[in-house]
Coordinates of C-alpha atoms in Angstrom, one line a residue:
M444 CA -0.1 0.3 0.2
E445 CA 1.1 3.8 -1.3
N446 CA 2.2 5.8 1.6
H447 CA 2.1 9.8 0.0
S448 CA 2.4 11.2 3.0
N449 CA 3.9 11.7 6.4
S450 CA 3.5 14.7 7.8
L451 CA 4.0 16.8 11.7
V452 CA 2.1 19.6 12.5
Q453 CA 1.6 21.4 15.6
L454 CA -2.2 22.5 15.6
N455 CA -2.5 26.1 18.0
N456 CA -3.4 24.1 20.9
G457 CA -0.6 22.3 21.2
I458 CA -2.1 18.9 19.9
T459 CA 0.9 17.7 18.5
L460 CA -1.0 15.4 14.7
Y461 CA 1.3 13.1 13.1
F462 CA -0.4 12.5 9.2
R463 CA 0.0 9.1 7.2
E464 CA -2.5 9.9 4.6
F465 CA -3.3 6.4 2.3
S466 CA -4.4 8.0 -1.7
T467 CA -7.3 5.1 -2.1
T468 CA -8.4 3.2 1.4
P469 CA -11.7 2.7 2.6
L470 CA -10.4 2.7 6.7
A471 CA -9.7 5.1 8.2
G472 CA -7.5 5.3 11.5
I473 CA -6.5 7.8 15.2
T474 CA -3.8 7.0 17.9
F475 CA -4.6 8.9 21.1
K476 CA -2.3 9.1 23.5
I477 CA -1.8 11.2 26.5
H478 CA 2.0 11.4 27.7
L479 CA 3.0 10.6 31.2
N480 CA 6.0 11.5 33.8
S481 CA 7.5 10.3 36.6
Q482 CA 5.7 11.0 39.2
E483 CA 2.4 9.2 37.9
K484 CA 0.4 7.2 40.8
L485 CA 0.7 3.5 40.4
G486 CA -1.6 2.3 38.3
L487 CA -3.8 5.3 37.8
P488 CA -2.8 6.0 33.8
H489 CA -4.0 1.2 33.2
L490 CA -7.7 2.9 35.2
I491 CA -7.6 6.0 32.9
E492 CA -7.6 4.0 29.8
H493 CA -9.9 0.7 31.0
V494 CA -12.3 4.2 31.8
L495 CA -11.7 5.7 28.6
V496 CA -12.2 2.7 26.4
N497 CA -15.3 1.2 28.3
K498 CA -17.0 4.3 29.3
I499 CA -17.5 6.3 26.2
K500 CA -20.1 4.8 24.3
K501 CA -19.5 3.0 20.4
P502 CA -20.8 1.4 18.2
D503 CA -20.7 -2.2 17.3
F504 CA -19.4 -0.8 13.6
I505 CA -16.4 0.9 15.2
K506 CA -12.9 -1.2 16.7
L507 CA -12.0 0.9 20.1
S508 CA -9.1 -0.6 22.2
G509 CA -5.8 0.9 24.9
S510 CA -2.8 0.1 25.9
T511 CA -0.6 1.9 28.3
D512 CA 3.1 1.8 29.4
R513 CA 5.8 4.2 31.2
N514 CA 5.1 6.7 28.4
A515 CA 2.2 7.5 27.4
I516 CA -1.8 6.5 27.3
S517 CA -2.9 5.0 23.7
I518 CA -6.1 5.7 22.8
K519 CA -6.9 3.6 19.5
M520 CA -9.5 3.9 17.1
L521 CA -10.5 2.1 13.3
G522 CA -13.2 2.1 11.4
N523 CA -14.4 3.3 7.6
S524 CA -13.5 6.8 6.7
A525 CA -16.6 8.4 7.5
D526 CA -17.8 6.2 10.6
I527 CA -14.1 7.7 12.2
V528 CA -15.0 11.6 11.8
N529 CA -18.4 11.1 13.0
F530 CA -16.8 8.8 15.9
S531 CA -14.4 10.2 16.8
Q532 CA -16.2 14.2 17.2
Y533 CA -18.2 12.0 19.8
F534 CA -15.5 10.4 21.8
F535 CA -13.5 14.1 21.9
S536 CA -16.3 16.0 23.0
K537 CA -16.3 13.1 25.7
L538 CA -12.9 13.3 26.3
F539 CA -12.0 16.9 26.8
A540 CA -15.3 17.5 28.7
F541 CA -14.7 14.2 30.7
K542 CA -17.5 12.7 33.3
I543 CA -17.8 9.3 35.3
K544 CA -20.8 8.3 37.5
K545 CA -18.9 6.6 41.3
Q546 CA -20.3 3.6 40.3
S547 CA -19.5 3.5 37.1
L548 CA -15.8 4.4 38.9
R549 CA -16.5 1.5 41.2
N550 CA -17.5 -1.0 38.3
E551 CA -14.3 0.3 35.6
K552 CA -11.9 -0.7 39.2
A553 CA -13.4 -4.5 39.6
V554 CA -13.0 -4.8 36.1
V555 CA -8.9 -3.5 36.3
I556 CA -8.8 -5.6 40.4
Q557 CA -9.7 -9.1 38.6
E558 CA -7.6 -8.3 35.4
I559 CA -4.8 -7.8 37.5
R560 CA -5.5 -10.9 40.0
Q561 CA -5.9 -13.4 36.6
Y562 CA -4.1 -12.1 34.2
G563 CA -0.9 -9.3 35.2
N564 CA 1.6 -10.2 32.8
S565 CA 3.6 -12.7 32.2
S566 CA 6.5 -14.0 34.0
L567 CA 9.5 -12.0 31.9
E568 CA 7.2 -8.9 31.9
K569 CA 6.7 -9.3 35.4
F570 CA 11.3 -10.5 36.8
A571 CA 12.1 -7.1 33.9
N572 CA 9.6 -4.8 36.4
V573 CA 10.8 -6.1 40.2
A574 CA 14.9 -5.6 37.9
R575 CA 14.0 -2.3 37.1
N576 CA 12.8 -1.6 40.4
C577 CA 16.0 -3.3 42.5
S578 CA 18.5 -1.5 40.0
F579 CA 16.9 2.2 40.4
K580 CA 16.5 1.3 44.1
A581 CA 12.0 1.0 44.6
H582 CA 11.1 0.8 47.7
N583 CA 8.7 -2.1 46.7
L584 CA 10.5 -4.5 44.2
F585 CA 7.0 -5.9 43.7
D586 CA 5.4 -3.3 42.3
D587 CA 4.1 -2.5 38.9
E588 CA 5.0 0.6 37.0
V589 CA 1.7 -0.1 34.8
L590 CA -0.9 -2.2 36.7
G591 CA -0.6 -0.8 40.1
T592 CA -2.3 -3.4 43.1
P593 CA -5.3 -4.1 44.1
K594 CA -5.0 -1.7 47.2
D595 CA -3.8 1.0 45.0
I596 CA -6.9 1.3 41.9
A597 CA -9.8 0.7 45.4
N598 CA -8.6 3.5 46.6
F599 CA -8.7 5.5 43.3
T600 CA -11.6 8.3 43.3
T601 CA -13.3 10.5 40.8
K602 CA -10.9 12.8 41.8
D603 CA -8.2 12.0 40.9
I604 CA -9.4 10.9 37.4
Y605 CA -10.8 14.8 37.3
D606 CA -7.6 15.8 38.5
F607 CA -6.0 13.1 36.7
F608 CA -7.1 14.8 33.2
D609 CA -6.4 18.0 34.8
T610 CA -2.7 17.7 34.2
H611 CA -2.0 15.7 31.1
L612 CA -4.9 16.8 28.8
V613 CA -2.5 20.5 28.8
K614 CA -0.8 21.6 25.7
D615 CA 2.4 19.6 24.7
N616 CA 1.4 17.0 26.3
I617 CA -0.7 15.1 23.6
S618 CA 0.4 13.5 20.7
V619 CA -2.6 12.6 17.6
L620 CA -1.6 9.9 14.3
I621 CA -3.7 9.8 11.8
A622 CA -4.2 7.4 9.5
G623 CA -6.3 7.4 6.2
T624 CA -6.8 9.6 2.8
C625 CA -6.2 13.3 2.3
S626 CA -10.3 14.4 3.3
T627 CA -10.3 12.4 6.5
L628 CA -7.5 13.6 7.8
H629 CA -8.1 17.6 7.2
K630 CA -11.9 16.6 8.8
I631 CA -10.1 15.0 12.3
K632 CA -7.3 17.6 12.9
N633 CA -10.2 20.9 11.7
D634 CA -12.2 18.9 15.4
L635 CA -9.1 18.9 17.1
N636 CA -8.1 21.8 17.0
T637 CA -11.1 23.0 18.3
Y638 CA -9.8 22.2 22.2
Y639 CA -8.5 24.1 24.1
L640 CA -5.7 23.3 26.5
K641 CA -3.7 25.0 28.5
T642 CA -0.5 25.3 29.9
S643 CA 0.5 22.7 32.1
S644 CA 2.9 23.3 35.1
I645 CA 4.8 19.5 34.8
I646 CA 5.4 18.3 31.3
A647 CA 5.4 14.7 30.6
N648 CA 8.9 13.0 30.0
D649 CA 10.5 16.7 30.2
S650 CA 14.4 16.9 30.8
V651 CA 13.9 20.6 33.3
N652 CA 14.9 20.0 37.1
Y653 CA 11.9 19.0 37.6
F654 CA 12.8 15.1 38.7
P655 CA 15.3 14.2 41.3
K656 CA 19.5 13.0 40.4
E657 CA 18.4 9.1 39.5
T658 CA 21.2 6.4 40.0
L659 CA 21.9 2.8 39.0
L660 CA 22.5 -0.1 41.5
L661 CA 25.9 -1.1 40.1
E662 CA 26.3 -3.5 42.4
K663 CA 25.2 -6.8 41.0
A664 CA 21.6 -8.1 43.5
V665 CA 19.9 -11.9 43.1
I666 CA 16.3 -12.7 44.3
G667 CA 15.9 -15.9 45.6
K668 CA 18.4 -19.7 46.0
A669 CA 19.7 -21.4 43.2
E670 CA 19.5 -24.4 45.2
Q671 CA 16.9 -27.1 44.0
K672 CA 15.9 -24.7 41.2
Q673 CA 16.5 -25.2 37.2
L674 CA 16.2 -21.5 35.9
A675 CA 18.1 -18.0 35.7
Q676 CA 16.7 -14.8 34.9
L677 CA 18.8 -12.2 33.5
S678 CA 18.2 -8.6 34.0
F679 CA 21.1 -6.1 32.8
I680 CA 21.3 -2.1 32.2
Y681 CA 23.4 0.8 30.9
K682 CA 22.8 3.9 31.0
V683 CA 23.1 5.2 27.4
G684 CA 23.2 8.6 27.9
S685 CA 21.1 11.9 29.0
D686 CA 21.6 14.1 26.6
H687 CA 19.6 15.7 23.5
L688 CA 17.5 13.2 21.5
D689 CA 18.5 15.4 18.1
K690 CA 17.2 13.2 14.9
N691 CA 21.1 10.9 14.8
R692 CA 21.4 10.3 18.5
I693 CA 17.3 9.3 18.6
L694 CA 18.8 6.7 15.0
A695 CA 21.9 5.5 16.0
L696 CA 19.8 4.2 19.6
S697 CA 17.3 2.5 16.8
M698 CA 20.1 1.0 14.8
L699 CA 21.9 -0.3 18.7
F700 CA 17.9 -1.6 19.8
S701 CA 17.5 -2.7 16.1
L702 CA 21.8 -4.5 16.2
L703 CA 20.7 -6.2 19.2
N704 CA 17.5 -8.2 18.9
S705 CA 18.1 -9.2 15.1
G706 CA 20.2 -10.3 12.8
T707 CA 24.7 -11.8 13.0
Y708 CA 25.1 -9.7 16.0
S709 CA 22.6 -9.2 17.8
L710 CA 22.5 -10.4 21.8
L711 CA 21.5 -14.7 21.0
S712 CA 23.2 -15.3 17.4
Q713 CA 26.8 -13.4 19.7
M714 CA 26.1 -15.0 23.4
Q715 CA 25.3 -18.9 21.9
R716 CA 29.1 -18.8 20.9
F717 CA 30.1 -19.0 24.0
V718 CA 25.9 -21.3 26.1
P719 CA 25.6 -22.6 22.4
K720 CA 22.3 -23.9 23.6
L721 CA 20.9 -20.0 24.4
Y722 CA 17.2 -19.4 22.8
F723 CA 16.0 -15.5 24.3
F724 CA 17.1 -12.7 24.6
Q725 CA 16.2 -9.0 24.6
A726 CA 17.3 -5.6 24.5
I727 CA 14.8 -2.8 25.5
P728 CA 14.7 1.1 26.1
I729 CA 13.6 2.4 28.9
F730 CA 13.4 6.3 29.2
R731 CA 12.9 7.5 32.9
K732 CA 13.0 11.3 33.9
T733 CA 16.0 12.5 31.9
N734 CA 18.3 9.8 31.6
I735 CA 17.7 6.5 28.7
Y736 CA 19.4 3.8 29.2
L737 CA 19.1 -0.6 28.0
Q738 CA 18.1 -3.3 29.0
V739 CA 18.7 -6.5 28.6
L740 CA 17.5 -9.6 29.4
T741 CA 17.7 -13.4 29.1
S742 CA 17.2 -16.6 30.8
C743 CA 18.7 -20.2 30.8
S744 CA 20.3 -22.5 33.1
I745 CA 21.8 -22.1 36.9
Q746 CA 25.1 -23.2 35.5
D747 CA 25.4 -21.0 32.5
A748 CA 24.3 -17.4 34.1
E749 CA 28.0 -16.6 35.4
I750 CA 29.3 -17.4 31.4
I751 CA 26.7 -14.5 30.3
E752 CA 27.7 -12.5 32.7
N753 CA 31.5 -12.3 32.6
N754 CA 31.4 -12.4 28.5
I755 CA 28.4 -10.0 27.8
N756 CA 29.8 -7.0 27.7
K757 CA 31.9 -9.0 24.6
V758 CA 29.1 -7.7 22.6
F759 CA 29.4 -4.3 22.4
L760 CA 32.9 -5.1 22.3
T761 CA 32.0 -6.0 18.0
L762 CA 29.2 -3.9 18.1
S763 CA 32.0 -1.1 18.7
K764 CA 34.2 -2.8 16.1
L765 CA 31.2 -2.0 13.1
N766 CA 33.0 -0.7 9.5
S767 CA 30.9 1.5 7.9
D768 CA 29.6 -0.7 5.1
N769 CA 28.0 -3.2 8.3
L770 CA 26.5 -0.1 9.9
K771 CA 24.9 1.6 6.2
A772 CA 23.3 -1.5 5.4
T773 CA 21.4 -2.0 9.1
I774 CA 20.8 2.4 8.5
H775 CA 19.5 0.5 5.3
N776 CA 16.8 -2.3 7.2
L777 CA 15.6 1.2 9.5
K778 CA 14.1 2.4 6.7
F779 CA 12.8 -0.9 5.3
Q780 CA 11.4 -2.2 9.1
H781 CA 9.7 2.1 9.0
N782 CA 8.4 1.8 5.5
L783 CA 7.1 -1.5 7.4
L784 CA 5.7 -0.7 10.8
F785 CA 3.5 2.2 9.1
D786 CA 1.8 -0.1 5.8
G787 CA -1.4 0.6 6.5
V788 CA -4.4 2.5 8.4
E789 CA -4.1 -0.5 10.7
K790 CA -0.2 -1.1 10.9
S791 CA -0.7 2.6 11.4
V792 CA -2.1 2.9 14.2
L793 CA -0.7 0.5 16.5
S794 CA 2.8 1.1 15.8
F795 CA 2.4 4.4 17.1
A796 CA 0.8 3.8 19.6
N797 CA 4.1 1.5 21.2
M798 CA 6.5 4.5 20.0
S799 CA 8.5 6.3 22.7
L800 CA 7.6 10.4 22.8
E801 CA 11.4 10.5 21.4
Q802 CA 10.6 8.0 18.6
E803 CA 8.3 9.8 17.7
K804 CA 9.6 12.8 16.2
L805 CA 10.7 9.8 13.4
I806 CA 8.2 10.0 10.2
D807 CA 11.2 11.0 7.8
L808 CA 14.0 8.6 7.4
D809 CA 14.5 9.2 3.5
S810 CA 16.7 12.6 4.6
I811 CA 18.9 10.7 7.6
D812 CA 22.6 11.6 7.0
P813 CA 24.7 8.0 7.5
I814 CA 28.3 9.4 8.7
F815 CA 26.1 12.1 11.8
I816 CA 24.7 8.6 12.7
V817 CA 26.9 6.6 12.7
E818 CA 29.1 8.4 14.3
K819 CA 27.0 9.6 17.5
F820 CA 26.1 4.8 17.4
K821 CA 30.1 4.7 17.6
K822 CA 29.6 7.6 21.2
I823 CA 27.1 4.7 22.2
T824 CA 28.7 1.7 21.7
T825 CA 32.0 3.1 23.3
T826 CA 30.3 3.8 26.1
L827 CA 28.5 0.5 27.1
V828 CA 32.1 -1.2 26.4
D829 CA 33.5 -0.3 29.3
Q830 CA 30.1 -0.2 31.5
A831 CA 29.5 -2.4 34.3
G832 CA 26.0 -2.6 34.6
S833 CA 23.5 -3.3 37.1
K834 CA 22.9 -6.7 37.3
V835 CA 19.7 -8.4 38.5
I836 CA 19.7 -12.1 38.7
A837 CA 16.9 -14.4 40.6
Y838 CA 16.3 -18.1 40.2
M839 CA 13.3 -19.6 39.6

């Protein structure tokens, strides 16, 4: 499906609007993102997501869903073009003047509590969260940064809901992707531009000195005991930097995660030289306050854990020595992956929902300068080579 236009517009009310224009499609889609900061109440953004998806009525021919992570609440809408135009007008009118009855909130809290108790996260997600809490010295290792706890959810009131909207539906804290035909894009844009948003003193993901300094635990932490256990889960967290994220630096970070997660130089491929039976390795970015971190996760037999610990930095050493031809091929792959992510209305909506505020800025990769990106990449990987990182091991 040919993509004719990728553009970014800053509306007069401070909403950042991304267009993905498709010349011929019967469908339209919207991702509405409310960005979060580092001081959110545990579980509240996830509850807000539930409330928006379940308490604003929708017709059956509209697909409405939500997702929440540490960075944002994302509300996704899909449907036929005319239906999305009409429904989005209704949805935004309810959102920007949101009201909820106490009984409706009690009902939704009960649903969320049941979700936490019955489903929660996968074992890997739980370990990744516990490891982050341990590395960043959280007061409670088992606090879930997104879901919260049943007690957290039970204590929220309508005032918490209204206070959240009052501090988050503000200028420079909302980004919206619209995918569809040109006429659909402009109808939705014009509607969004009618809403007045105030300026907030606290902007999500801002780099002002509002946030206290954050330290990373450098001593190895061990959870559980190895006796009579078969598996070990390992987490390594490294500080990548805290510099301003310009386009070249964002792309250099994208290159790093692309290389670490797939292909010849991936974590899995390189570590299998030391542990041939290793089957899983994942690298994920962490944006915390003004800093960027790399978290590396794996699961292995207990006897292989030490081998991985002793050799993990060799992966970064290999990446730091890649020549320009290798890295230019990676840039070519980034362009392909970017086009793949936004190939069609539905994929555009879902892909944008999964992007951090920093990644959203990359709307056009055709004009990038490979020389500057390679230079940034070299600096990032060189800093990783000599880092001890924060190590957490849990025995299962």
